[in-house]
């Protein structure tokens, strides 16, 4: 179901809970699917003893991918024309993440209706872990 | 550096969607996907990054028979190839995708990679920060640009502490 320009207003928000308790296994799943096997994401010995982090942490791209679900659930399948984020804070095993899209603009470009969104994902403390923008084609 | 060819496969899309926690049937059920607006399975928005699987030299995948910087029973002492090699860390700062079309299983994409901008600034916690862009363009079999991915990496001179 795609959004309709006539039913979307600047300032509208859409929020989705992404996880209550990010598992180490999901981080491993992402390593396997994406092909990014950086030991910082799955290897506790390397991460704590060699790289001196408190524990392993999620790929930024995992958080971006999880946040992408919220975006495509909001705008509809195959509607995205742009999606970008900055990784502002690390995501650790056990984190609870919530993603929100906010409508920044509804506009027309060459006869195509578009929606511009601000995208933000926060952890259980309300700290922003990724923030960015997305644009999608919507129906008139 | 990047994969030259990226075959887009249904099983890979299914596993990727599971990994990012997206249960949308368009990513794993071809029959259900036929009833969606695209009319077929498409790749999730960040799937393009998984082209790393098809890069024979990808530096964050262990190579058969070669030393790997991750630990076995204990740390190996093997220097990290390109991340954290000097005691600092290389991290992903930003990622952007532009979609001209969403791709489906059965397609083979051709990748072209080039460096983008680079810049430096002083970080609040991590010392001097060095940013660099890497741009990957994905072309379909008819030579049309389907996706442009821009990654920004940052290197810091010391480990970024979480608080």
Coordinates of C-alpha atoms in Angstrom, one line a residue, chain A residues 2 26 29-40 43 45-46 49-54 57 60-62 64-66 68-69 72-73 77-90 92 137 139, chain B residues 12 15-16 18-24 26-27 36-38 42 45-46 49-50 52-53 58 60-62 68-75 80 83 89 91-99 102 159-160 162-163:
Chain A
X2 CA 1.6 3.2 -1.1
X26 CA 21.0 -11.3 15.0
X29 CA 23.0 -13.3 11.1
X30 CA 23.7 -9.9 9.6
X31 CA 27.4 -10.7 9.3
X32 CA 26.6 -13.9 7.4
X33 CA 24.0 -12.3 5.1
X34 CA 26.0 -9.1 4.3
X35 CA 29.4 -10.7 4.1
X36 CA 30.9 -8.2 6.6
X37 CA 32.7 -10.5 9.1
X38 CA 34.6 -7.7 10.9
X39 CA 35.5 -9.4 14.3
X40 CA 34.3 -6.2 16.1
X43 CA 34.4 -11.9 18.2
X45 CA 37.9 -11.8 22.5
X46 CA 39.2 -9.7 19.7
X49 CA 41.3 -7.7 24.3
X50 CA 42.6 -6.3 21.0
X51 CA 40.3 -3.5 20.0
X52 CA 39.5 -2.4 23.6
X53 CA 35.8 -2.0 23.3
X54 CA 33.5 -3.1 26.1
X57 CA 28.6 -4.1 18.6
X60 CA 25.9 0.3 11.4
X61 CA 24.4 -1.3 8.3
X62 CA 22.3 -3.7 10.5
X64 CA 20.2 1.0 8.8
X65 CA 18.7 -2.2 7.4
X66 CA 16.4 -2.6 10.4
X68 CA 14.7 0.5 6.4
X69 CA 11.9 -1.9 7.4
X72 CA 9.3 0.6 3.5
X73 CA 6.4 -0.4 5.8
X77 CA 7.2 -1.7 -1.5
X78 CA 9.5 -0.5 -4.3
X79 CA 8.7 3.2 -3.6
X80 CA 12.0 4.5 -2.2
X81 CA 14.1 6.7 -4.4
X82 CA 16.6 7.7 -1.8
X83 CA 17.6 6.5 1.7
X84 CA 20.6 7.7 3.7
X85 CA 21.7 7.8 7.3
X86 CA 24.6 8.9 9.5
X87 CA 25.6 6.5 12.2
X88 CA 25.7 8.6 15.3
X89 CA 26.2 6.1 18.1
X90 CA 27.1 2.5 18.5
X92 CA 25.2 -2.9 21.5
X137 CA 7.3 8.0 -4.8
X139 CA 0.4 8.3 -5.3
Chain B
X12 CA 20.3 -14.3 -0.5
X15 CA 18.6 -14.4 4.4
X16 CA 19.3 -10.7 4.3
X18 CA 15.7 -12.2 8.0
X19 CA 19.0 -10.7 9.3
X20 CA 17.5 -7.1 9.3
X21 CA 14.4 -8.4 11.0
X22 CA 12.0 -7.6 8.1
X23 CA 9.2 -10.2 7.7
X24 CA 7.7 -8.6 4.6
X26 CA 7.9 -9.7 -0.7
X27 CA 11.4 -10.7 0.3
X36 CA 2.4 -6.7 -4.5
X37 CA 2.7 -3.5 -6.5
X38 CA 6.2 -4.4 -7.9
X42 CA 12.6 -7.1 -4.8
X45 CA 16.8 -1.1 0.5
X46 CA 20.2 -1.8 2.0
X49 CA 25.8 -3.6 0.5
X50 CA 25.8 -7.4 0.4
X52 CA 30.7 -7.7 -0.6
X53 CA 29.9 -11.4 -0.8
X58 CA 36.8 -8.3 0.5
X60 CA 36.4 -8.2 6.1
X61 CA 36.0 -11.9 5.2
X62 CA 38.5 -14.6 6.2
X68 CA 42.8 -13.7 9.9
X69 CA 42.9 -11.0 12.5
X70 CA 40.0 -12.3 14.5
X71 CA 40.7 -14.5 17.5
X72 CA 40.7 -18.3 17.7
X73 CA 41.2 -19.6 21.2
X74 CA 43.1 -16.4 22.0
X75 CA 43.9 -13.3 19.9
X80 CA 44.0 -6.1 11.1
X83 CA 40.6 -1.6 10.3
X89 CA 39.6 2.3 14.3
X91 CA 34.3 3.0 11.2
X92 CA 31.3 3.5 8.9
X93 CA 30.1 7.1 9.4
X94 CA 27.4 7.4 6.8
X95 CA 25.7 5.5 4.0
X96 CA 23.4 6.8 1.3
X97 CA 21.5 5.0 -1.5
X98 CA 19.8 6.5 -4.5
X99 CA 17.4 4.1 -6.2
X102 CA 14.6 -1.8 -7.3
X159 CA 39.1 4.4 20.1
X160 CA 35.7 6.2 20.4
X162 CA 30.6 5.0 24.3
X163 CA 29.1 6.7 27.3

